[in-house]
Each structure stands twice: as structure tokens, then as C-alpha cells.
XYZ file of N, CA and C in Angstrom:
651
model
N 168.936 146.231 10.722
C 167.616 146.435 11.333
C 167.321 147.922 11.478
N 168.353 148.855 11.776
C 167.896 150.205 12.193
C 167.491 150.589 10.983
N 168.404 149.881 9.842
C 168.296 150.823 8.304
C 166.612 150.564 7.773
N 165.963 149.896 8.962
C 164.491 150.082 8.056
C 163.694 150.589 9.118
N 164.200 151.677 9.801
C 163.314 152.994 10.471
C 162.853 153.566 8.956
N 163.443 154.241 8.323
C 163.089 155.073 7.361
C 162.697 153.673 5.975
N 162.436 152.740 6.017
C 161.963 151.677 4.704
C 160.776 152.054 4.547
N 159.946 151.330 4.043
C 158.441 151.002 3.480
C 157.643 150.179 4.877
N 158.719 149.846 5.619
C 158.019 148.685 6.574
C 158.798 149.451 7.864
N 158.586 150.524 8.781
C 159.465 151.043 9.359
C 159.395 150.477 10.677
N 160.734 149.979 11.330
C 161.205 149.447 12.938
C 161.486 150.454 13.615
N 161.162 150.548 14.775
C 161.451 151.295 15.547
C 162.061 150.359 16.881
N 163.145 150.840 16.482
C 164.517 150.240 17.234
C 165.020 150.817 18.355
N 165.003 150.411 19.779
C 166.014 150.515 20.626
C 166.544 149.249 21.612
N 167.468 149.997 21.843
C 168.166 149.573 22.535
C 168.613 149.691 24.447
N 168.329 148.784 24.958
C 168.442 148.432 26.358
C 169.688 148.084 27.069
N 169.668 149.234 27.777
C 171.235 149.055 28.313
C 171.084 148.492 29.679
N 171.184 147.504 30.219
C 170.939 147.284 31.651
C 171.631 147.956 32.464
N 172.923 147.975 32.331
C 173.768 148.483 33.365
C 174.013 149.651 33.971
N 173.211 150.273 32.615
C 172.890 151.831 32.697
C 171.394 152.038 34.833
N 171.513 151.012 34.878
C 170.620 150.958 36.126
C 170.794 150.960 37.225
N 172.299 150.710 37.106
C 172.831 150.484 38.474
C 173.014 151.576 39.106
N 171.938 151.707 40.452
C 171.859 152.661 41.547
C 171.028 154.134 41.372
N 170.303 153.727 40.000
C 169.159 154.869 39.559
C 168.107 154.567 39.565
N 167.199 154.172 40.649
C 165.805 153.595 40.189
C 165.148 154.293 39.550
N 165.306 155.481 39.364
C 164.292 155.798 38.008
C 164.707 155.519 36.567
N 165.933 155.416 36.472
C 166.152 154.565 35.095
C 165.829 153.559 34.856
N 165.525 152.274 35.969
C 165.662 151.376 36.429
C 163.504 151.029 35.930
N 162.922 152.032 36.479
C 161.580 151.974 36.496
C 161.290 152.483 34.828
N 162.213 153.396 34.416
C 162.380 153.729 32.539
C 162.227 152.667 31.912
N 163.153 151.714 32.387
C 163.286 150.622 31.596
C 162.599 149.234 31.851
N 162.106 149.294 32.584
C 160.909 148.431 32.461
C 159.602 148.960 32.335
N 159.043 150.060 32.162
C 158.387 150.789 30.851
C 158.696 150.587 29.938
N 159.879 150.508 29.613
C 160.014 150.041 27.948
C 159.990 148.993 27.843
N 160.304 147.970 28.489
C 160.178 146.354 28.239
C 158.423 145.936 28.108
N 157.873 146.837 29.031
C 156.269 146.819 29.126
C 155.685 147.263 27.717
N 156.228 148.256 26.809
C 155.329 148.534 25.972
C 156.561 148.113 24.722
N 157.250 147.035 24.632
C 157.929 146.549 23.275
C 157.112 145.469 22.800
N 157.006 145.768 21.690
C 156.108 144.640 20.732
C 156.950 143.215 20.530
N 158.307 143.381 20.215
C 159.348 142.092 19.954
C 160.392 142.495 20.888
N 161.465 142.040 21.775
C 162.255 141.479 22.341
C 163.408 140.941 21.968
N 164.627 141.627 21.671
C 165.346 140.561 20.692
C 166.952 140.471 21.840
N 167.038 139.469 22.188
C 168.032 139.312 23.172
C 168.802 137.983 22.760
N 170.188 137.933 23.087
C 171.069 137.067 23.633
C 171.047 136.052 24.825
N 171.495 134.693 25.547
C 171.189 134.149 26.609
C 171.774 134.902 27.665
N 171.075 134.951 28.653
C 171.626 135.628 29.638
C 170.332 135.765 30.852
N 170.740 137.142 31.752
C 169.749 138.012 32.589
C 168.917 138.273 32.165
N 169.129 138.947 30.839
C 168.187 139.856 30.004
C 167.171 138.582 29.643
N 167.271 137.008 29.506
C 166.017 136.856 29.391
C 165.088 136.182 30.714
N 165.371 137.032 31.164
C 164.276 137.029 32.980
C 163.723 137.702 33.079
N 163.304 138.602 31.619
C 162.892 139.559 31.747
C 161.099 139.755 31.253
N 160.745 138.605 30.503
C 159.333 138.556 29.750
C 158.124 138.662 30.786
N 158.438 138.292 32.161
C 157.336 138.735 32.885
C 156.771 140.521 32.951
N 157.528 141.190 32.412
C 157.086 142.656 32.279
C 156.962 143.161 30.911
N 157.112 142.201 30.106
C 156.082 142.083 29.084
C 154.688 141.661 28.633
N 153.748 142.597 27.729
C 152.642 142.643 27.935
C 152.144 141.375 26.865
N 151.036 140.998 27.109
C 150.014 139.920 26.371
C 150.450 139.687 24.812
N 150.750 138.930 24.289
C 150.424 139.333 22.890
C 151.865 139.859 21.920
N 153.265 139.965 22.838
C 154.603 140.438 22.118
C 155.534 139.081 22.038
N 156.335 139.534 21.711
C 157.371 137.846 21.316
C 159.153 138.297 21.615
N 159.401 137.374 22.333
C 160.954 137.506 22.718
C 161.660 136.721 21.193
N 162.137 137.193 20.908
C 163.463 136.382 20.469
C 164.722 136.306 20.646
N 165.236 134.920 20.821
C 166.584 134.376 21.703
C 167.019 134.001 20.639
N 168.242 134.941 20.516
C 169.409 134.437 19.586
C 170.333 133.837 19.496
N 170.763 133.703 21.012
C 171.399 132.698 21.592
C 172.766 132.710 21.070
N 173.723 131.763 21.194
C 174.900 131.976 20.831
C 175.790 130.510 20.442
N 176.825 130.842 19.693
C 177.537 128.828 20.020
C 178.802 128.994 20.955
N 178.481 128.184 22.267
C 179.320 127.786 23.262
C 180.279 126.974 22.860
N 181.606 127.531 23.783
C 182.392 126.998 23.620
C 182.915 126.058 24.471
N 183.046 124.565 24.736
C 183.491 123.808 26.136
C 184.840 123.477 25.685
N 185.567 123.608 26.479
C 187.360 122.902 26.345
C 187.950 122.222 27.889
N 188.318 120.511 27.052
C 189.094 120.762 28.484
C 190.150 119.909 27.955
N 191.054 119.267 28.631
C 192.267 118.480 28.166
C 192.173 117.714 27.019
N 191.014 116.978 26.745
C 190.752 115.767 25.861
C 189.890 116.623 24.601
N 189.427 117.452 24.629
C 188.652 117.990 23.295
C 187.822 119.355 23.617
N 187.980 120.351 22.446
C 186.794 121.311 22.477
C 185.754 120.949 21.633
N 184.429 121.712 22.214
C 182.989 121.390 21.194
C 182.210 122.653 21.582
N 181.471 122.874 20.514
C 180.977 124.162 20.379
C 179.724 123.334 19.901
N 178.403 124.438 20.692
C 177.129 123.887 20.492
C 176.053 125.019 20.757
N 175.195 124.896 20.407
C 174.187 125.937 20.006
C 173.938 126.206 21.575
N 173.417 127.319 21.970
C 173.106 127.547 23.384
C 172.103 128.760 23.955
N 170.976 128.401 24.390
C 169.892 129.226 24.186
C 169.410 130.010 26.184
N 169.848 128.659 26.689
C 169.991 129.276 28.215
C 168.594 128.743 29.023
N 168.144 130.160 28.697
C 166.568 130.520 29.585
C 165.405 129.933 29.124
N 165.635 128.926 28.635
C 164.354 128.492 27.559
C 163.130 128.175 28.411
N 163.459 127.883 29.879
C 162.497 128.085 30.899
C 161.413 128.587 31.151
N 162.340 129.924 31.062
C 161.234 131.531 31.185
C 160.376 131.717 30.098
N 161.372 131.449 28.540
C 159.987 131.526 27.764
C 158.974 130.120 27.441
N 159.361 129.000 28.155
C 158.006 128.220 28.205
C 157.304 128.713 28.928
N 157.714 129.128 30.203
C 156.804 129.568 31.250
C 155.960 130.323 30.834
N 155.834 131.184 29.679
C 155.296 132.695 29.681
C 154.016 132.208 28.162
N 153.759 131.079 28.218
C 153.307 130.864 26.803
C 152.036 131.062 27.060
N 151.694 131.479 28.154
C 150.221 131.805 28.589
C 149.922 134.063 27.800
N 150.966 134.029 27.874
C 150.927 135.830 26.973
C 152.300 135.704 26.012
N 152.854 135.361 26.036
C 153.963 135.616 24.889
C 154.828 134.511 23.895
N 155.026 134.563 22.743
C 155.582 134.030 22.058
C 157.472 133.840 22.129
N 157.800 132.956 21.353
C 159.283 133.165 21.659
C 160.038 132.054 20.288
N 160.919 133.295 19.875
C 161.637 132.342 18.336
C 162.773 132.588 18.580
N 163.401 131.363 17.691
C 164.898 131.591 18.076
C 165.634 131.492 16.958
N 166.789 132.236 16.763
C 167.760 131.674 15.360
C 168.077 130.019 15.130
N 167.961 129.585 14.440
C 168.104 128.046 14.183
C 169.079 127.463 15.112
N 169.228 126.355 15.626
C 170.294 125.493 16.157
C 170.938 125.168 14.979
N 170.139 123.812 13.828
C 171.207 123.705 12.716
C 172.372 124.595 12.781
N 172.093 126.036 12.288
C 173.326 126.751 12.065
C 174.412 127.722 12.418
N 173.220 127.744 13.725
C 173.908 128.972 15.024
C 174.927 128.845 14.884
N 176.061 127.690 15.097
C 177.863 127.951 15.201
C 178.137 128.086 13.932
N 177.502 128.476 12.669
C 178.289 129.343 11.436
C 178.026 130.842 11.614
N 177.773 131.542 12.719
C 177.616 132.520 12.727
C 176.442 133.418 13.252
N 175.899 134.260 13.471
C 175.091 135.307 13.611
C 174.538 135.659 12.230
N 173.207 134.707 11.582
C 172.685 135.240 10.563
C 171.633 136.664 10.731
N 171.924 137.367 10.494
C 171.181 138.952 10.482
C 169.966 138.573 9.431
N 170.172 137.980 8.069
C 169.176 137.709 7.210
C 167.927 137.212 7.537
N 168.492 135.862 8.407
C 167.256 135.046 9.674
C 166.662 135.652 10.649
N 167.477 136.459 10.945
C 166.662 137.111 12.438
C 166.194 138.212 12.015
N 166.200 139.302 10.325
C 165.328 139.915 10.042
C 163.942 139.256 9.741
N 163.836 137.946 9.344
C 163.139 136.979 9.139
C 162.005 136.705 10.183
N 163.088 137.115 11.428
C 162.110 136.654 12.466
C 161.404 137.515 13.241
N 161.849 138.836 12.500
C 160.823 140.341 13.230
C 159.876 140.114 12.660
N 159.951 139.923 11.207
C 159.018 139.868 10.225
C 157.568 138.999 10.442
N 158.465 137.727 10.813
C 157.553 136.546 11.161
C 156.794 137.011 12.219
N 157.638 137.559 13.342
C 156.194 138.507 14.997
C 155.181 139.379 14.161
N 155.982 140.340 13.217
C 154.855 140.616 12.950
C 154.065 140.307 11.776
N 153.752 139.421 11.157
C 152.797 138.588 10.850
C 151.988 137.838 11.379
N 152.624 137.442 12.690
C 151.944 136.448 13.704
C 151.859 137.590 14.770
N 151.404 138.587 15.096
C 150.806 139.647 16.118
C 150.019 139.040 16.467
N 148.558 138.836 15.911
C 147.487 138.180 16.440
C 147.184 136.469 16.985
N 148.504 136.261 16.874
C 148.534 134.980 17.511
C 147.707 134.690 18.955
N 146.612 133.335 18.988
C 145.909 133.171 19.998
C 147.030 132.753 21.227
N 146.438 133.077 22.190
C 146.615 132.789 23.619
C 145.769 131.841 24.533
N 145.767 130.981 25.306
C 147.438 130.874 25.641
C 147.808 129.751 24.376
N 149.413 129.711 24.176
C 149.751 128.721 22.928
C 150.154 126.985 24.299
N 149.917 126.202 23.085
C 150.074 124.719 23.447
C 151.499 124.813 24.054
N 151.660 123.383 25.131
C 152.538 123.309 25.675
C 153.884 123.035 25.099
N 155.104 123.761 25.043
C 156.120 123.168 23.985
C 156.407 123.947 23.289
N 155.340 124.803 22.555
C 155.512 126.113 22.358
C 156.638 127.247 21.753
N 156.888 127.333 22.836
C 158.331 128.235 23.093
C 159.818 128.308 23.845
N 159.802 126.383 23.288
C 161.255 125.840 23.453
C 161.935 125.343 21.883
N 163.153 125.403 21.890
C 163.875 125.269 20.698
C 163.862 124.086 20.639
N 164.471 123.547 19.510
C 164.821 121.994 19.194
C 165.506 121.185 20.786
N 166.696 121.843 21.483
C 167.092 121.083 22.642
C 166.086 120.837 23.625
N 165.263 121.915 23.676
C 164.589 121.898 24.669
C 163.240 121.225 24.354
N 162.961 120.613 23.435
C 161.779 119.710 22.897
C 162.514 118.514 23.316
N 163.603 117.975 22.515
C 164.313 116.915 23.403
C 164.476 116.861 24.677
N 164.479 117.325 25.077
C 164.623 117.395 27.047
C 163.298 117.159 27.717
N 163.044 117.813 26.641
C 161.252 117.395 27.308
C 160.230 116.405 27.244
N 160.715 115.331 25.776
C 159.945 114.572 25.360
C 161.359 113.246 26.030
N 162.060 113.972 26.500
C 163.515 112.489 27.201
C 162.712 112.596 28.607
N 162.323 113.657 29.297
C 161.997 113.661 30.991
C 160.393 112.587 30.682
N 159.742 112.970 29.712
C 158.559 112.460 29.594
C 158.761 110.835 29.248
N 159.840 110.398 28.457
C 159.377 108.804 27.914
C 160.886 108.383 29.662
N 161.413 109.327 30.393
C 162.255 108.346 31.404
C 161.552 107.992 32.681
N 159.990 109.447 32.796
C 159.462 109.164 33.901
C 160.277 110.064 34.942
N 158.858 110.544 35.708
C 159.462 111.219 36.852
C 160.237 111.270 37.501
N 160.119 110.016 38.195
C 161.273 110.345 39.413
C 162.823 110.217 38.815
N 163.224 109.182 37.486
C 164.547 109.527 36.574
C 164.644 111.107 36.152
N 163.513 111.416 35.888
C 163.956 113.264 34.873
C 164.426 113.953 36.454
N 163.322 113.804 37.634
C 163.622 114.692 38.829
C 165.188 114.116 39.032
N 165.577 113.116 38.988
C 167.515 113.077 39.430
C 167.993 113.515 38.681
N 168.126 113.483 36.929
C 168.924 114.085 36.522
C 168.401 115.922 36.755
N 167.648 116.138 36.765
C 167.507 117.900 36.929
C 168.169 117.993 38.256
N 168.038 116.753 39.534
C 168.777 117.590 40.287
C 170.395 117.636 40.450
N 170.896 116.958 39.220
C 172.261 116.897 38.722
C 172.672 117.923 38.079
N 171.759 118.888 37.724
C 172.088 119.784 37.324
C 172.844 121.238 38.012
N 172.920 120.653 39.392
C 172.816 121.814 40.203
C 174.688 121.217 41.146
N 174.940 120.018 40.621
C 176.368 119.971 40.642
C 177.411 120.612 39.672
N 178.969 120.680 40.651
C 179.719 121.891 39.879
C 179.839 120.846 38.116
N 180.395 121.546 37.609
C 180.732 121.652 36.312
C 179.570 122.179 35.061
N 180.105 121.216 33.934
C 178.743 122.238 33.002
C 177.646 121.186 32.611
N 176.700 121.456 33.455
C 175.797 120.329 33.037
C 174.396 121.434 32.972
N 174.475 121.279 31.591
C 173.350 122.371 31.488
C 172.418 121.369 30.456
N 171.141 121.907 29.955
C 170.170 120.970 28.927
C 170.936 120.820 27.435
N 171.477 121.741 26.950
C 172.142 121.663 25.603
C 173.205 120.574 25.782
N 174.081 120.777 27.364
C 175.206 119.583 27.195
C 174.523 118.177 27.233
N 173.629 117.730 27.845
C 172.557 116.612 27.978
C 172.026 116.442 26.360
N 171.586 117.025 25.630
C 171.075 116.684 24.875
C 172.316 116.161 23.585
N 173.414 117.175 23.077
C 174.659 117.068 22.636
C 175.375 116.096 23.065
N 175.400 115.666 24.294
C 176.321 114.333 25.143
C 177.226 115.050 25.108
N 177.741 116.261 25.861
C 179.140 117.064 25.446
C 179.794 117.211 27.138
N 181.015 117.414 27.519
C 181.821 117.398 28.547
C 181.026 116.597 29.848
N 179.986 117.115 30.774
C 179.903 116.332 31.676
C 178.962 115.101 31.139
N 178.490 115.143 30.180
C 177.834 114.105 29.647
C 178.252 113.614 28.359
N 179.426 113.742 28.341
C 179.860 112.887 27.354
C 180.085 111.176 27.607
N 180.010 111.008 26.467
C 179.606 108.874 26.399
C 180.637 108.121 27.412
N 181.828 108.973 27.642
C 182.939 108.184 28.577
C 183.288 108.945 29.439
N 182.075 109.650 29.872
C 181.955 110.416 31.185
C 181.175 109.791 32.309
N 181.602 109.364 33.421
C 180.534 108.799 34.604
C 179.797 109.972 35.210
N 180.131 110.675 35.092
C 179.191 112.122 35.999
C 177.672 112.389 35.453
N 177.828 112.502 34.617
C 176.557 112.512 33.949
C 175.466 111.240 33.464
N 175.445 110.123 34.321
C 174.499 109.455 34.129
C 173.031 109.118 33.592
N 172.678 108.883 32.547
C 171.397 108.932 32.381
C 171.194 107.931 30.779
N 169.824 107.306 30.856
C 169.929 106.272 29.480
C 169.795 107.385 28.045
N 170.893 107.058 27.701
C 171.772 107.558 26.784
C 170.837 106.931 25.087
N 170.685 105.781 25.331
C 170.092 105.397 24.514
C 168.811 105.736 23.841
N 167.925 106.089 25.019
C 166.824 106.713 24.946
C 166.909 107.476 24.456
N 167.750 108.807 24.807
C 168.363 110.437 24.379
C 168.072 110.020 23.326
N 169.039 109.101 22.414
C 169.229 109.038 21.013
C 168.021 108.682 20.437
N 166.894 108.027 21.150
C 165.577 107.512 20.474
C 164.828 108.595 20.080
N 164.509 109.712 21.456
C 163.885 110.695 21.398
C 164.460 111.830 20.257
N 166.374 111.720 20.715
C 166.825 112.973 19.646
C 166.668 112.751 18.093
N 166.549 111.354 17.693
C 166.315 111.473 16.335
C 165.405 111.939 15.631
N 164.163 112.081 16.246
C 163.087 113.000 15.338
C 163.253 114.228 15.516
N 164.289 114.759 16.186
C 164.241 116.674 16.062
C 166.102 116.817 15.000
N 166.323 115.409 14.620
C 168.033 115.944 14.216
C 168.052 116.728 13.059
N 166.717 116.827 12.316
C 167.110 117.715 10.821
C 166.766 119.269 11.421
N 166.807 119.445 12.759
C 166.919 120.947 13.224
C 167.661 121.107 14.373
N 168.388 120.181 14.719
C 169.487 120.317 15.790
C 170.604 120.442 15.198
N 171.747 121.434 15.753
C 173.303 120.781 15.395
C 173.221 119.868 14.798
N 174.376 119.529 13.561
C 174.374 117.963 13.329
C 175.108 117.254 14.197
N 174.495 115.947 14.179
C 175.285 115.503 15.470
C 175.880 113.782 15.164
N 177.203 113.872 15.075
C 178.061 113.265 15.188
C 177.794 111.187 14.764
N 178.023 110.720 13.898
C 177.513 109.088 13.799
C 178.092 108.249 15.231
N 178.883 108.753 15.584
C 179.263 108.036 16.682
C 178.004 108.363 17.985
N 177.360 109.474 18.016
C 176.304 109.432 18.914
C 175.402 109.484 18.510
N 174.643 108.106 17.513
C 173.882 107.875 16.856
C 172.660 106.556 17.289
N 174.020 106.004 17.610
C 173.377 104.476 17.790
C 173.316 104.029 19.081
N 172.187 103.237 19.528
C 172.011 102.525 20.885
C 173.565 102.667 21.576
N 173.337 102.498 23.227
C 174.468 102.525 23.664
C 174.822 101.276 24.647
């Protein structure tokens, strides 16, 4: 990415150090000036994406997210993992938000794709505002959303507030069926079957996912 400051198509690249903040508020006020006047956003899951509210109208985060790793006595599984997908639905009233594929996130960190996807912001600069609801969630998070919608309120409100018990029960493990929601797990309760109704129209862009968590349950 830096090597096309000086291209035909020139980036102007930096880089955000958060930590560099600690106990300097004027670095602190630096750097959200710069978050205020960046056109694209290109971050990892984390802090850093709590950050799009001090971004201006009209720029685009991209979450590159990472593949998680869960292990415990009986099996490890690694699964695409995007985090904050929250913040950038929330923000679809001024900003856009793309992400490196799920399909292929755990083969790696494609650089080719995510030059792909500066490219793509800026082609899509003039994108209207505000964008439709849905927007600016990845493949898991379309499933999560179209599972809370066909289980009905007051089912989606229990499992979200299951989310807030110890272990890892986050939206990617819900959607994956992975450690606290795995198929011969009681902790994680919820119709499973459904999951699979809703997850099959997003599977040619999710992780692939497994024939055994395919079929009715």
C-alpha cells in the first residue's frame, strides 16, 4: 500500500498509533484530527473500531478482521472474526464499511483483496447517504440478523442477553455453532435449526461450514 504514494494512483498512508496517547492530550486531540479528516479507515477488530463516530460523512472503515482461534479439551476451531460490526451498522447514516472476505480470512491476510478494497472506497466516494439497513455488516452479521428477525423478539432479546455470560459467546461463535454453542453444548441454547435455515443463503460467503452442521437438528 505505501508503495503507491509515488504510483499513477497515489495513497497517502498513515498510520495510527493509539498508545502513543497515553497521558498526552494533545496527541490524543492530534489524533482524532486525523481520524476526522481520513477518507478510508483500515483497521483490525478491536478498540480501534469505536472509533467511526469521529469520522466525517461520506469515508469508509474497513475491518479486516482476523481468524480466531478457540481451544479447549475436546477440539480447536478457527473462524473468521470481525468484532465491532455494531459500530459500523450503527454509523450507516455517514459511513460505509467493507471487510476482507469471511470465505477466506483463515488462509491468511490477502493484501491483493484489501488493495481491492481501497480501490473499491474510492470508486464508491460518492456513495448516497444514509445506506439501507444491513448495510455494513459482514456475512455473520447478516445471519444474526435475519436469525433475531425470523426467532422474534423476546427469543433474540435472551439470547443477546446470553451474551454477557462468562465464556466465548460472541455472534461469529452463534452463527459457526463453535465452543459455547456448539451442537453438544447446553450453554448456548437457541433453535439451531433455524440458524441453519437462515445460514444457508449467506454459505457461498461464509467460512465453509462443516456437513455435519448442515441439516435440521
Amino acid at each position: 500500500i505505501t508503495a503507491r504514494k509515488n504510483s499513477t494512483h497515489p495513497i497517502d498512508v498513515r498510520f495510527m498509533e493509539w498508545g502513543a496517547t497515553k497521558n498526552d492530550q494533545d496527541q490524543y486531540r492530534a489524533q482524532l484530527r486525523m481520524q476526522s479528516e481520513t477518507d478510508v479507515c483500515i483497521s483490525g477488530p478491536g478498540t480501534s473500531l469505536m472509533s467511526p463516530p469521529f469520522m466525517r460523512a461520506g469515508s469508509f472503515l474497513i475491518n479486516v478482521g482476523h481468524c480466531h482461534t478457540f481451544g479447549d479439551h475436546s477440539e480447536t476451531v478457527r473462524i473468521p472474526w470481525y468484532m465491532e460490526q455494531y459500530m459500523a451498522e450503527g454509523a450507516t447514516s455517514y459511513q460505509k464499511c467493507l471487510y476482507l472476505k469471511s470465505r477466506t480470512r483463515c488462509n491468511g491476510m490477502n493484501l491483493t483483496e484489501l488493495e481491492e478494497l481501497i480501490y473499491q472506497a474510492y470508486n464508491d466516494r460518492n456513495y448516497q447517504l444514509p445506506l439501507p439497513p444491513g448495510s455494513n455488516l459482514p456475512p455473520e452479521g447478516l445471519v444474526f440478523k435475519d436469525l433475531c428477525t425470523a426467532m422474534g423478539t423476546e427469543e433474540c432479546a435472551k439470547m443477546l442477553d446470553d451474551f454477557n455470560l462468562p465464556g466465548d459467546r460472541w455472534l461469529e461463535s452463534a452463527v459457526y455453532e463453535v465452543m459455547e454453542y456448539k451442537t453438544d453444548n447446553g450453554w448456548g441454547k437457541f433453535n439451531r435449526t433455524l440458524l441453519r435455515q437462515v445460514r444457508k443463503q449467506y454459505e457461498h460467503l461464509l467460512m465453509e461450514i462443516p456437513e455435519s452442521k448442515k441439516g435440521p437438528v
